[in-house]
């Protein structure tokens, strides 16, 4: 159990360290928890907005209007998610081939573990696209 | 037909190539030249511009693979193109995983040979130090993997000690069991997904799905046919 004096010292010291202060530092630290970005919906990532809209426009059933169908947008998002997952999978294989000469069973097991985790996101994106296409 | 050579290169027979409108990859090709004759619409380029390939995989090979499947039943609309792309990508990944599996078995075979050579070292050469024995076995194992003549002589030596090719292969499988199992599981999942896509295509057009199923199976399974040298 810390004493009153220790608690006060801890609080005083904690005030000296409040994380990054510069804009760049804050931007970098806000991505600390991010590993591959697959846990967040692709639609919320501005880098994919244009591509989703472009693909959704092509997938939209033509009803004489220029409106993009919401289900087509959902299917387009899921499709681009699948492509993103495949790219990550290919890059995981690449990391393994880069260490091929010194590859240990630990390296391989780690990559296998990551590949298995990707499966969850792929299954989700696949189901999302299937549902959207069925409703279209 | 379509096959992968021992060194993993894709080959398409000239007759089939001509039939599908694909050039044979045995012919000299400039890099980045597209082989897809069944070109996807320009509006769908977002799907095709960045194909997830490994450093050792060539875009031309992917395009030829794509064309071979697409030629069985050319897509008629954007959704068909999207589903076809998925079907092709999964087939490509199945092929990649199978190739990796073969390499894992080969690597483990070499390791098994190395261990056996160490343990069955000829006791008559006692003058050699242990270090020489270990490095000698490693060099010999590498030669076993790359040189047919050395392979035959080492196989004969090991056979005298009671280790035949089947037992070496069995040991190699045991050694890489974990990795091989992980690859098999991934292949099974890709196959499941591939079947699911074919079902989705069948819902839209039954005959189209049948033709694509046949074409993609023939091409994926054709990879282990040894190409005539």
CSV table of C-alpha atoms in Angstrom, one decimal:
chain,number,residue,atom,x,y,z
A,1,UNK,CA,0.0,0.0,0.0
A,2,UNK,CA,1.6,3.3,-1.1
A,3,UNK,CA,1.9,6.0,1.5
A,4,UNK,CA,0.3,9.5,1.2
A,5,UNK,CA,3.7,10.9,0.3
A,6,UNK,CA,4.3,8.3,-2.5
A,7,UNK,CA,0.8,8.9,-3.9
A,8,UNK,CA,1.5,12.7,-4.0
A,9,UNK,CA,4.9,12.1,-5.6
A,10,UNK,CA,3.3,9.8,-8.3
A,11,UNK,CA,0.7,12.4,-9.1
A,12,UNK,CA,3.3,15.1,-9.4
A,13,UNK,CA,5.5,12.9,-11.7
A,14,UNK,CA,2.5,11.9,-13.8
A,15,UNK,CA,1.9,15.6,-14.6
A,16,UNK,CA,5.3,15.8,-16.2
A,17,UNK,CA,4.5,13.1,-18.6
A,18,UNK,CA,1.3,13.7,-20.6
A,19,UNK,CA,2.2,12.0,-23.8
A,20,UNK,CA,3.2,13.6,-27.1
A,21,UNK,CA,2.6,17.3,-27.5
A,22,UNK,CA,3.3,18.1,-31.1
A,23,UNK,CA,0.7,17.5,-33.8
A,24,UNK,CA,2.8,14.9,-35.5
A,25,UNK,CA,3.4,13.1,-32.3
A,26,UNK,CA,-0.2,13.0,-31.4
A,27,UNK,CA,-1.1,11.8,-34.8
A,28,UNK,CA,1.4,9.0,-34.6
A,29,UNK,CA,0.4,8.0,-31.1
A,30,UNK,CA,-3.3,7.9,-31.9
A,31,UNK,CA,-2.4,5.0,-34.2
A,32,UNK,CA,-0.6,3.0,-31.5
A,33,UNK,CA,-3.3,0.4,-31.1
A,34,UNK,CA,-3.7,0.0,-34.8
A,35,UNK,CA,-2.2,-3.2,-36.2
A,36,UNK,CA,-3.7,-3.8,-39.7
A,37,UNK,CA,-6.7,-1.6,-39.7
A,38,UNK,CA,-9.1,-4.5,-40.6
A,39,UNK,CA,-11.1,-4.2,-37.4
A,40,UNK,CA,-12.6,-0.9,-38.5
A,41,UNK,CA,-15.1,-0.7,-41.4
A,42,UNK,CA,-13.4,0.2,-44.7
A,43,UNK,CA,-16.0,2.8,-45.4
A,44,UNK,CA,-14.7,4.9,-42.5
A,45,UNK,CA,-11.2,5.0,-44.1
A,46,UNK,CA,-11.0,8.1,-46.3
A,47,UNK,CA,-8.3,6.4,-48.4
A,48,UNK,CA,-10.9,4.0,-49.8
A,49,UNK,CA,-13.8,6.5,-50.3
A,50,UNK,CA,-13.2,7.2,-53.9
A,51,UNK,CA,-12.6,3.5,-54.9
A,52,UNK,CA,-15.8,2.4,-53.1
A,53,UNK,CA,-17.9,5.0,-54.8
A,54,UNK,CA,-16.4,4.2,-58.2
A,55,UNK,CA,-17.0,0.5,-57.8
A,56,UNK,CA,-20.5,1.0,-56.3
A,57,UNK,CA,-21.4,3.1,-59.3
A,58,UNK,CA,-20.5,0.3,-61.7
A,59,UNK,CA,-22.3,-2.3,-59.5
A,60,UNK,CA,-25.5,-0.3,-59.1
A,61,UNK,CA,-28.4,-1.7,-61.0
A,62,UNK,CA,-29.2,1.0,-63.7
A,63,UNK,CA,-32.6,2.5,-62.9
A,64,UNK,CA,-32.3,5.5,-65.0
A,65,UNK,CA,-31.0,7.6,-62.1
A,66,UNK,CA,-27.4,8.5,-61.3
A,67,UNK,CA,-27.9,7.5,-57.6
A,68,UNK,CA,-25.6,4.9,-56.2
A,69,UNK,CA,-27.5,1.9,-54.7
A,70,UNK,CA,-26.8,1.5,-50.9
A,71,UNK,CA,-26.5,-2.3,-51.3
A,72,UNK,CA,-24.0,-1.8,-54.2
A,73,UNK,CA,-22.0,0.5,-51.9
A,74,UNK,CA,-22.0,-2.3,-49.3
A,75,UNK,CA,-20.9,-4.9,-51.8
A,76,UNK,CA,-18.2,-2.6,-53.2
A,77,UNK,CA,-16.9,-2.0,-49.6
A,78,UNK,CA,-16.8,-5.7,-48.9
A,79,UNK,CA,-15.1,-6.5,-52.1
A,80,UNK,CA,-12.3,-3.9,-51.5
A,81,UNK,CA,-12.0,-5.3,-48.0
A,82,UNK,CA,-11.4,-8.7,-49.5
A,83,UNK,CA,-8.7,-7.3,-51.8
A,84,UNK,CA,-7.1,-5.5,-48.8
A,85,UNK,CA,-7.0,-8.7,-46.8
A,86,UNK,CA,-5.4,-10.6,-49.8
A,87,UNK,CA,-2.7,-7.9,-50.0
A,88,UNK,CA,-2.0,-8.3,-46.3
A,89,UNK,CA,-1.8,-12.1,-46.7
A,90,UNK,CA,0.6,-11.7,-49.6
A,91,UNK,CA,2.8,-9.3,-47.6
A,92,UNK,CA,2.8,-11.8,-44.7
A,93,UNK,CA,4.2,-14.5,-47.1
A,94,UNK,CA,6.7,-12.0,-48.3
A,95,UNK,CA,8.0,-11.4,-44.8
A,96,UNK,CA,8.5,-15.1,-44.5
A,97,UNK,CA,10.4,-15.3,-47.7
A,98,UNK,CA,12.6,-12.4,-46.6
A,99,UNK,CA,13.7,-14.4,-43.6
A,100,UNK,CA,13.7,-17.7,-45.5
A,101,UNK,CA,17.4,-18.3,-44.9
A,102,UNK,CA,17.1,-17.9,-41.2
A,103,UNK,CA,13.5,-19.0,-40.9
A,104,UNK,CA,12.9,-20.9,-37.7
A,105,UNK,CA,9.8,-22.8,-36.8
A,106,UNK,CA,9.0,-19.8,-34.6
A,107,UNK,CA,8.9,-17.4,-37.6
A,108,UNK,CA,6.7,-19.8,-39.5
A,109,UNK,CA,4.4,-20.4,-36.6
A,110,UNK,CA,4.0,-16.7,-36.1
A,111,UNK,CA,3.1,-16.1,-39.7
A,112,UNK,CA,0.7,-19.0,-39.6
A,113,UNK,CA,-0.9,-17.5,-36.5
A,114,UNK,CA,-1.3,-14.1,-38.3
A,115,UNK,CA,-2.7,-15.8,-41.4
A,116,UNK,CA,-5.3,-17.6,-39.2
A,117,UNK,CA,-6.3,-14.3,-37.6
A,118,UNK,CA,-6.9,-12.8,-41.1
A,119,UNK,CA,-9.4,-15.5,-41.8
A,120,UNK,CA,-11.9,-13.9,-39.4
A,121,UNK,CA,-11.9,-10.7,-41.3
A,122,UNK,CA,-12.0,-12.4,-44.7
A,123,UNK,CA,-15.0,-14.5,-43.6
A,124,UNK,CA,-16.8,-11.4,-42.4
A,125,UNK,CA,-16.1,-9.4,-45.6
A,126,UNK,CA,-17.2,-12.4,-47.7
A,127,UNK,CA,-20.5,-12.7,-45.9
A,128,UNK,CA,-21.1,-9.0,-46.1
A,129,UNK,CA,-20.6,-9.0,-49.9
A,130,UNK,CA,-22.8,-12.1,-50.3
A,131,UNK,CA,-25.6,-10.5,-48.4
A,132,UNK,CA,-25.4,-7.3,-50.3
A,133,UNK,CA,-25.4,-9.1,-53.7
A,134,UNK,CA,-28.4,-11.2,-52.7
A,135,UNK,CA,-30.4,-8.1,-51.8
A,136,UNK,CA,-29.4,-6.3,-55.0
B,1,UNK,CA,-2.4,-28.3,-71.2
B,2,UNK,CA,-1.7,-25.9,-68.3
B,3,UNK,CA,0.9,-26.9,-65.8
B,4,UNK,CA,3.6,-25.7,-63.5
B,5,UNK,CA,7.1,-27.0,-64.1
B,6,UNK,CA,9.3,-28.3,-61.3
B,7,UNK,CA,10.7,-24.8,-60.9
B,8,UNK,CA,7.2,-23.4,-60.5
B,9,UNK,CA,6.8,-21.8,-63.9
B,10,UNK,CA,3.4,-21.7,-65.5
B,11,UNK,CA,3.3,-23.3,-68.9
B,12,UNK,CA,0.4,-23.3,-71.3
B,13,UNK,CA,0.3,-25.7,-74.2
B,14,UNK,CA,0.3,-23.8,-77.5
B,15,UNK,CA,-2.9,-25.5,-78.7
B,16,UNK,CA,-4.8,-24.5,-75.5
B,17,UNK,CA,-3.1,-21.1,-75.5
B,18,UNK,CA,-4.3,-20.5,-79.0
B,19,UNK,CA,-7.8,-21.7,-78.1
B,20,UNK,CA,-8.0,-19.3,-75.2
B,21,UNK,CA,-6.3,-16.5,-77.1
B,22,UNK,CA,-3.4,-16.6,-74.7
B,23,UNK,CA,0.3,-16.6,-75.6
B,24,UNK,CA,2.4,-19.4,-74.3
B,25,UNK,CA,4.6,-18.2,-71.5
B,26,UNK,CA,7.4,-20.3,-73.0
B,27,UNK,CA,7.7,-17.6,-75.6
B,28,UNK,CA,9.8,-14.6,-74.8
B,29,UNK,CA,7.7,-11.8,-73.3
B,30,UNK,CA,8.6,-8.3,-72.3
B,31,UNK,CA,7.9,-7.6,-68.6
B,32,UNK,CA,4.5,-6.2,-67.7
B,33,UNK,CA,2.9,-7.1,-71.0
B,34,UNK,CA,-0.7,-8.1,-70.2
B,35,UNK,CA,-1.9,-11.5,-71.5
B,36,UNK,CA,-5.5,-10.9,-70.7
B,37,UNK,CA,-7.5,-11.1,-73.9
B,38,UNK,CA,-10.8,-11.1,-72.0
B,39,UNK,CA,-10.2,-7.6,-70.8
B,40,UNK,CA,-12.2,-6.3,-67.8
B,41,UNK,CA,-14.1,-3.1,-68.4
B,42,UNK,CA,-12.2,0.1,-67.6
B,43,UNK,CA,-14.6,1.1,-64.8
B,44,UNK,CA,-13.5,-2.1,-62.9
B,45,UNK,CA,-9.8,-1.3,-63.0
B,46,UNK,CA,-9.8,-0.7,-59.3
B,47,UNK,CA,-10.2,-4.5,-58.9
B,48,UNK,CA,-7.4,-5.4,-61.3
B,49,UNK,CA,-4.7,-2.7,-60.9
B,50,UNK,CA,-3.1,-4.1,-57.8
B,51,UNK,CA,-3.1,-7.8,-57.9
B,52,UNK,CA,-1.7,-9.2,-54.6
B,53,UNK,CA,1.3,-11.1,-55.9
B,54,UNK,CA,4.4,-12.2,-54.2
B,55,UNK,CA,7.8,-11.1,-55.4
B,56,UNK,CA,8.4,-14.5,-57.0
B,57,UNK,CA,5.1,-14.4,-58.9
B,58,UNK,CA,4.8,-12.7,-62.3
B,59,UNK,CA,1.8,-10.6,-63.4
B,60,UNK,CA,1.9,-12.3,-66.8
B,61,UNK,CA,1.4,-15.6,-65.1
B,62,UNK,CA,-1.6,-14.3,-63.1
B,63,UNK,CA,-3.1,-12.8,-66.3
B,64,UNK,CA,-2.7,-16.0,-68.2
B,65,UNK,CA,-4.3,-17.9,-65.3
B,66,UNK,CA,-7.1,-15.4,-65.2
B,67,UNK,CA,-7.7,-15.6,-69.0
B,68,UNK,CA,-7.7,-19.4,-69.0
B,69,UNK,CA,-10.6,-19.4,-66.4
B,70,UNK,CA,-12.4,-16.4,-67.9
B,71,UNK,CA,-12.4,-17.8,-71.4
B,72,UNK,CA,-14.5,-20.7,-70.2
B,73,UNK,CA,-17.4,-18.3,-69.5
B,74,UNK,CA,-16.7,-14.7,-70.2
B,75,UNK,CA,-18.4,-12.4,-67.7
B,76,UNK,CA,-21.3,-10.4,-68.9
B,77,UNK,CA,-21.7,-7.7,-66.2
B,78,UNK,CA,-19.9,-6.0,-63.3
B,79,UNK,CA,-21.1,-8.5,-60.7
B,80,UNK,CA,-20.0,-11.4,-62.8
B,81,UNK,CA,-16.5,-9.8,-63.2
B,82,UNK,CA,-16.2,-9.3,-59.5
B,83,UNK,CA,-17.2,-12.9,-58.7
B,84,UNK,CA,-14.9,-14.2,-61.4
B,85,UNK,CA,-12.0,-12.1,-60.0
B,86,UNK,CA,-12.6,-13.7,-56.6
B,87,UNK,CA,-12.7,-17.2,-58.0
B,88,UNK,CA,-9.5,-16.6,-59.9
B,89,UNK,CA,-7.8,-15.1,-56.8
B,90,UNK,CA,-8.8,-18.0,-54.6
B,91,UNK,CA,-7.5,-20.5,-57.3
B,92,UNK,CA,-4.3,-18.5,-57.4
B,93,UNK,CA,-3.9,-18.7,-53.6
B,94,UNK,CA,-4.6,-22.5,-53.6
B,95,UNK,CA,-1.9,-22.9,-56.2
B,96,UNK,CA,0.5,-20.8,-54.1
B,97,UNK,CA,-0.2,-22.7,-50.9
B,98,UNK,CA,0.3,-26.1,-52.7
B,99,UNK,CA,3.6,-24.8,-54.1
B,100,UNK,CA,4.7,-23.7,-50.6
B,101,UNK,CA,3.7,-27.1,-49.3
B,102,UNK,CA,5.9,-28.9,-51.8
B,103,UNK,CA,8.8,-26.6,-50.9
B,104,UNK,CA,8.4,-27.3,-47.2
B,105,UNK,CA,8.5,-31.1,-47.8
B,106,UNK,CA,11.6,-30.7,-50.0
B,107,UNK,CA,13.3,-28.6,-47.3
B,108,UNK,CA,12.5,-31.1,-44.6
B,109,UNK,CA,13.6,-34.0,-46.8
B,110,UNK,CA,17.0,-32.3,-47.1
B,111,UNK,CA,17.2,-31.8,-43.3
B,112,UNK,CA,16.2,-35.5,-42.8
B,113,UNK,CA,19.0,-36.6,-45.2
B,114,UNK,CA,21.4,-34.4,-43.4
B,115,UNK,CA,20.5,-35.9,-40.0
B,116,UNK,CA,20.7,-39.4,-41.5
B,117,UNK,CA,24.1,-38.7,-43.1
B,118,UNK,CA,25.4,-37.5,-39.7
B,119,UNK,CA,24.1,-40.6,-37.8
B,120,UNK,CA,25.2,-43.1,-40.4
B,121,UNK,CA,28.6,-41.6,-40.9
B,122,UNK,CA,31.2,-44.2,-41.9
B,123,UNK,CA,33.1,-45.1,-38.7
B,124,UNK,CA,36.1,-46.0,-40.9
B,125,UNK,CA,36.8,-42.3,-41.4
B,126,UNK,CA,37.5,-41.7,-37.7
B,127,UNK,CA,40.3,-39.4,-38.6
B,128,UNK,CA,37.8,-36.7,-39.5
B,129,UNK,CA,36.8,-34.4,-36.7
B,130,UNK,CA,33.2,-34.1,-35.6
B,131,UNK,CA,33.0,-30.6,-37.2
B,132,UNK,CA,34.1,-32.0,-40.6
B,133,UNK,CA,31.5,-34.7,-40.2
B,134,UNK,CA,28.7,-32.2,-39.6
B,135,UNK,CA,29.7,-29.8,-42.4
B,136,UNK,CA,30.3,-32.7,-44.7
B,137,UNK,CA,26.8,-34.1,-44.1
B,138,UNK,CA,25.3,-30.6,-44.7
B,139,UNK,CA,27.1,-30.2,-48.0
B,140,UNK,CA,26.2,-33.7,-49.1
B,141,UNK,CA,22.5,-33.1,-48.2
B,142,UNK,CA,22.5,-30.0,-50.3
B,143,UNK,CA,24.0,-31.9,-53.2
B,144,UNK,CA,21.4,-34.6,-52.7
B,145,UNK,CA,18.7,-31.9,-53.2
B,146,UNK,CA,20.3,-30.5,-56.3
B,147,UNK,CA,22.3,-33.1,-58.1
B,148,UNK,CA,20.6,-36.3,-59.4
B,149,UNK,CA,23.8,-38.4,-59.5
B,150,UNK,CA,24.8,-37.5,-55.9
B,151,UNK,CA,21.3,-38.2,-54.9
B,152,UNK,CA,21.4,-41.7,-56.3
B,153,UNK,CA,24.7,-42.5,-54.6
B,154,UNK,CA,23.5,-41.1,-51.2
B,155,UNK,CA,20.2,-43.0,-51.5
B,156,UNK,CA,22.1,-46.2,-52.1
B,157,UNK,CA,24.3,-45.5,-49.1
B,158,UNK,CA,21.3,-44.8,-46.9
B,159,UNK,CA,19.5,-47.9,-48.2
B,160,UNK,CA,22.3,-50.0,-47.0
B,161,UNK,CA,21.7,-48.6,-43.5
B,162,UNK,CA,18.0,-49.4,-43.8
B,163,UNK,CA,16.6,-46.0,-44.8
B,164,UNK,CA,14.7,-46.0,-48.1
B,165,UNK,CA,13.1,-43.0,-49.9
B,166,UNK,CA,9.7,-43.7,-48.4
B,167,UNK,CA,11.0,-43.6,-44.9
B,168,UNK,CA,12.9,-40.3,-45.7
B,169,UNK,CA,9.7,-38.8,-47.1
B,170,UNK,CA,7.7,-40.0,-44.0
B,171,UNK,CA,10.2,-38.4,-41.7
B,172,UNK,CA,10.1,-35.2,-43.7
B,173,UNK,CA,6.3,-35.0,-43.4
B,174,UNK,CA,6.5,-35.7,-39.7
B,175,UNK,CA,9.1,-32.9,-39.3
B,176,UNK,CA,7.0,-30.4,-41.1
B,177,UNK,CA,3.6,-31.6,-39.8
B,178,UNK,CA,2.7,-28.4,-38.1
B,179,UNK,CA,3.3,-26.2,-41.2
B,180,UNK,CA,1.8,-28.7,-43.6
B,181,UNK,CA,-1.3,-28.9,-41.4
B,182,UNK,CA,-1.7,-25.1,-41.3
B,183,UNK,CA,-1.4,-25.0,-45.2
B,184,UNK,CA,-3.9,-27.8,-45.6
B,185,UNK,CA,-6.4,-25.9,-43.4
B,186,UNK,CA,-6.0,-22.8,-45.4
B,187,UNK,CA,-6.4,-24.6,-48.7
B,188,UNK,CA,-9.6,-26.2,-47.3
B,189,UNK,CA,-10.9,-22.8,-46.4
B,190,UNK,CA,-10.1,-21.4,-49.9
B,191,UNK,CA,-11.9,-24.4,-51.4
B,192,UNK,CA,-14.9,-23.8,-49.3
B,193,UNK,CA,-15.0,-20.1,-50.3
B,194,UNK,CA,-14.5,-21.1,-54.0
B,195,UNK,CA,-17.5,-23.4,-53.8
B,196,UNK,CA,-19.5,-20.7,-52.2
B,197,UNK,CA,-18.7,-18.3,-55.1
B,198,UNK,CA,-19.6,-20.9,-57.6
B,199,UNK,CA,-23.0,-21.3,-55.8
B,200,UNK,CA,-23.5,-17.5,-56.0
B,201,UNK,CA,-22.7,-17.6,-59.7
B,202,UNK,CA,-25.1,-20.6,-60.1
B,203,UNK,CA,-27.9,-18.6,-58.5
B,204,UNK,CA,-27.4,-16.1,-61.3
B,205,UNK,CA,-26.7,-18.6,-64.1
B,206,UNK,CA,-26.4,-22.4,-63.6
B,207,UNK,CA,-24.6,-23.3,-66.8
B,208,UNK,CA,-22.1,-20.5,-66.3
B,209,UNK,CA,-21.2,-21.8,-62.9
B,210,UNK,CA,-20.7,-25.4,-64.2
B,211,UNK,CA,-18.4,-24.2,-66.9
B,212,UNK,CA,-16.4,-22.0,-64.6
B,213,UNK,CA,-16.2,-24.8,-62.0
B,214,UNK,CA,-14.8,-27.2,-64.5
B,215,UNK,CA,-12.3,-24.7,-66.0
B,216,UNK,CA,-11.0,-23.5,-62.6
B,217,UNK,CA,-10.6,-27.1,-61.3
B,218,UNK,CA,-8.8,-28.3,-64.4
B,219,UNK,CA,-6.4,-25.4,-64.2
B,220,UNK,CA,-5.7,-25.5,-60.5
B,221,UNK,CA,-5.3,-29.3,-60.4
B,222,UNK,CA,-3.3,-29.2,-63.6
B,223,UNK,CA,-0.4,-27.5,-61.9
B,224,UNK,CA,1.2,-30.7,-60.6
B,225,UNK,CA,1.5,-32.3,-64.1
B,226,UNK,CA,5.1,-32.3,-64.9
B,227,UNK,CA,5.8,-30.3,-68.0
B,228,UNK,CA,7.6,-32.1,-70.7
B,229,UNK,CA,11.3,-31.0,-70.7
